[in-house]
Structure formats: C-alpha cells, structure tokens
Amino acid sequence: MSIMRKQDRPVEVLLVEDNEGDVFLTRKAFEKVGRKVNLKVASDGEMAIDMILKNHPYDQAVTPDLLLLDINLPKRDGLEILQFIKAHDRIRRIPVIVLSSSRAEGDIIKSYDLQASSYIVKPNDPLGYGQFVEAVEKFWFECAELPQDKRAFS
C-alpha cells in the first residue's frame, strides 16, 4: 500500500512551469482525479529553488511529494534545477518528473543522467493532460512507495 493511501493528508505537488496554459491544463486534470492534491506552481527556476528550500518568502512552503519540472524556464532552466536538487542531500529524494515539450534526445539523456524519475513529453491537448495526470496519480500515489516521514525529504 502506498504512502498516499495510508494518509488522509493531501498530496503536495510542485509544478515548475512558466506557460499559463500548461498550468491551467495540469490544474484542471488534477482536479478531475478526485484525490486531494495541493498543486503549487513556480513560474521560474529561481522561484522553484526558493520554494523547495523554503527560502523567504516561502518559509512556510510544504516540501513536495512530487515535482513536475519543465526544462525551458526563465532564470534557471529545468536541468539546472534537477542538478541542484539531486546534489543536495536534504531534497534529493523528491521524485522529479521532467515534463517538457522537447523531444530532443540530448534533453532526455541529460535528464536521466541527472537522475530524473521519468521524462514525459507534454501532452498537446486537454485529453492528453488528463491521461498524463491519471497515470502520474496511479503510479506515484497508489503504486510507488515513498518515505512516510516527510523529514526524509527535508
């Protein structure tokens, strides 16, 4: 049984995405899943790092259970963020799904080299986003086992 079924608390998801349309589609897809999900959004790379590290003004931010990370971002790109996360002991265990419009082999290889949990090409329609979120929900929130103690992520 997965951690998400063992607890009544909402699942904490951080979406790092600068495209408002993609944020909207992702948010709507999570709303349809039926599970309690707190979807927080960072619109650039620096904001994402500040939220994850709980830097001011995000001191009260909750450590995410899962990170959805675009590659092409302002200020710091997604691969820089992924490298930063995996290099820091207190946050390296957060599962990171790279969610990008890029099909470039180099981006895919680099993401896995940097220990991405998976690489998914962004869906291009609402139905695709719904299917993507259902698959994420099924695997990460029902099948996968994550540490029960949130201190393992912070």
Short mmCIF file of C-alpha atoms in Angstrom, two decimals:
data_model
loop_
_atom_site.label_atom_id
_atom_site.label_comp_id
_atom_site.label_asym_id
_atom_site.label_seq_id
_atom_site.Cartn_x
_atom_site.Cartn_y
_atom_site.Cartn_z
CA MET A 1 0.00 0.00 0.00
CA SER A 2 1.42 3.38 -0.95
CA ILE A 3 2.06 6.25 1.44
CA MET A 4 -0.65 8.28 -0.25
CA ARG A 5 -3.30 5.69 0.58
CA LYS A 6 -2.07 5.40 4.18
CA GLN A 7 -2.59 9.05 4.97
CA ASP A 8 -5.51 11.41 4.65
CA ARG A 9 -3.31 14.40 4.01
CA PRO A 10 -3.35 15.99 0.57
CA VAL A 11 -0.59 15.11 -1.87
CA GLU A 12 1.85 18.00 -2.26
CA VAL A 13 2.82 18.57 -5.90
CA LEU A 14 5.08 21.36 -7.14
CA LEU A 15 4.64 22.20 -10.82
CA VAL A 16 7.54 24.22 -12.21
CA GLU A 17 6.07 25.73 -15.36
CA ASP A 18 6.06 29.18 -16.94
CA ASN A 19 3.33 28.55 -19.53
CA GLU A 20 -0.02 29.60 -18.05
CA GLY A 21 -1.93 27.36 -20.47
CA ASP A 22 0.00 24.29 -19.35
CA VAL A 23 -0.52 25.28 -15.70
CA PHE A 24 -4.27 25.59 -16.33
CA LEU A 25 -4.49 22.19 -18.07
CA THR A 26 -2.45 20.48 -15.35
CA ARG A 27 -4.53 22.05 -12.57
CA LYS A 28 -7.82 21.02 -14.25
CA ALA A 29 -6.55 17.48 -14.79
CA PHE A 30 -5.57 17.13 -11.11
CA GLU A 31 -8.98 18.46 -10.05
CA LYS A 32 -10.66 15.66 -12.02
CA VAL A 33 -8.58 12.91 -10.41
CA GLY A 34 -10.57 13.12 -7.20
CA ARG A 35 -7.60 12.83 -4.83
CA LYS A 36 -6.75 15.72 -2.53
CA VAL A 37 -3.82 17.42 -4.24
CA ASN A 38 -2.22 20.70 -3.24
CA LEU A 39 -0.77 21.87 -6.54
CA LYS A 40 1.69 24.71 -6.08
CA VAL A 41 3.21 26.46 -9.07
CA ALA A 42 6.64 28.01 -9.53
CA SER A 43 6.80 30.08 -12.71
CA ASP A 44 10.59 30.21 -12.98
CA GLY A 45 13.65 28.28 -11.87
CA GLU A 46 14.70 30.57 -9.04
CA MET A 47 11.21 30.55 -7.56
CA ALA A 48 11.23 26.74 -7.66
CA ILE A 49 14.52 26.53 -5.75
CA ASP A 50 13.29 29.08 -3.20
CA MET A 51 10.05 27.14 -2.67
CA ILE A 52 11.83 23.79 -2.29
CA LEU A 53 14.42 25.21 0.12
CA LYS A 54 11.75 27.24 1.94
CA ASN A 55 13.65 30.48 1.42
CA HIS A 56 11.90 33.77 2.19
CA PRO A 57 9.08 34.46 1.26
CA TYR A 58 8.33 30.71 1.05
CA ASP A 59 9.35 29.84 4.64
CA GLN A 60 6.01 28.11 5.22
CA ALA A 61 6.12 26.09 1.99
CA VAL A 62 5.48 22.37 2.33
CA THR A 63 8.09 20.02 0.90
CA PRO A 64 6.57 18.49 -2.24
CA ASP A 65 5.84 14.78 -2.50
CA LEU A 66 6.39 15.08 -6.24
CA LEU A 67 7.90 17.67 -8.58
CA LEU A 68 6.74 18.21 -12.17
CA LEU A 69 9.54 20.09 -13.92
CA ASP A 70 9.59 21.83 -17.29
CA ILE A 71 13.00 22.24 -18.93
CA ASN A 72 12.60 25.59 -20.67
CA LEU A 73 12.17 28.10 -17.85
CA PRO A 74 13.18 31.68 -17.16
CA LYS A 75 16.03 32.49 -14.75
CA ARG A 76 17.23 28.87 -14.29
CA ASP A 77 16.34 26.08 -16.66
CA GLY A 78 14.86 22.79 -15.54
CA LEU A 79 18.05 20.80 -15.99
CA GLU A 80 19.89 23.22 -13.67
CA ILE A 81 17.11 22.79 -11.11
CA LEU A 82 17.24 19.00 -11.42
CA GLN A 83 21.02 19.01 -10.97
CA PHE A 84 20.68 21.29 -7.93
CA ILE A 85 18.03 19.08 -6.32
CA LYS A 86 19.92 15.83 -6.83
CA ALA A 87 23.14 17.38 -5.46
CA HIS A 88 21.59 18.34 -2.10
CA ASP A 89 21.05 15.60 0.48
CA ARG A 90 18.00 17.13 2.13
CA ILE A 91 15.98 17.35 -1.10
CA ARG A 92 17.49 14.77 -3.46
CA ARG A 93 14.87 12.11 -2.67
CA ILE A 94 11.98 14.17 -4.03
CA PRO A 95 10.77 12.36 -7.17
CA VAL A 96 11.17 14.62 -10.21
CA ILE A 97 9.20 14.07 -13.40
CA VAL A 98 10.59 16.13 -16.25
CA LEU A 99 7.59 17.35 -18.22
CA SER A 100 8.74 19.09 -21.38
CA SER A 101 7.69 19.82 -24.94
CA SER A 102 11.23 18.88 -26.02
CA ARG A 103 11.72 15.56 -27.76
CA ALA A 104 15.44 16.25 -28.16
CA GLU A 105 17.47 13.14 -27.38
CA GLY A 106 20.04 15.29 -25.58
CA ASP A 107 17.42 16.66 -23.18
CA ILE A 108 16.10 13.18 -22.46
CA ILE A 109 19.56 11.69 -21.87
CA LYS A 110 20.69 14.65 -19.74
CA SER A 111 17.51 14.40 -17.62
CA TYR A 112 18.12 10.74 -16.85
CA ASP A 113 21.84 11.37 -16.30
CA LEU A 114 20.77 13.92 -13.67
CA GLN A 115 18.55 11.26 -12.02
CA ALA A 116 15.11 12.36 -13.19
CA SER A 117 12.49 9.85 -12.08
CA SER A 118 11.00 9.98 -15.56
CA TYR A 119 10.83 12.13 -18.70
CA ILE A 120 7.47 12.82 -20.28
CA VAL A 121 6.75 14.85 -23.40
CA LYS A 122 3.97 17.32 -22.62
CA PRO A 123 0.57 16.37 -23.98
CA ASN A 124 -0.80 18.83 -26.52
CA ASP A 125 -4.48 18.72 -25.60
CA PRO A 126 -6.74 18.54 -22.52
CA LEU A 127 -7.44 14.83 -23.01
CA GLY A 128 -3.71 14.12 -23.08
CA TYR A 129 -3.17 16.11 -19.89
CA GLY A 130 -5.96 14.16 -18.22
CA GLN A 131 -4.37 10.86 -19.23
CA PHE A 132 -0.95 12.05 -18.08
CA VAL A 133 -2.25 13.12 -14.65
CA GLU A 134 -4.21 9.86 -14.25
CA ALA A 135 -1.03 7.89 -14.98
CA VAL A 136 1.00 10.00 -12.52
CA GLU A 137 -1.69 9.63 -9.88
CA LYS A 138 -1.95 5.87 -10.37
CA PHE A 139 1.79 5.23 -10.26
CA TRP A 140 3.11 7.81 -7.78
CA PHE A 141 0.14 7.99 -5.42
CA GLU A 142 -1.05 4.36 -5.48
CA CYS A 143 1.78 2.05 -6.58
CA ALA A 144 5.07 3.68 -5.59
CA GLU A 145 6.28 3.59 -2.01
CA LEU A 146 7.67 6.87 -0.70
CA PRO A 147 9.03 7.60 2.77
CA GLN A 148 6.21 8.13 5.25
CA ASP A 149 8.25 10.60 7.26
CA LYS A 150 8.33 13.95 5.44
CA ARG A 151 11.64 14.65 7.21
CA ALA A 152 13.23 12.24 4.72
CA PHE A 153 12.63 15.00 2.16
CA SER A 154 13.79 17.93 4.24
#
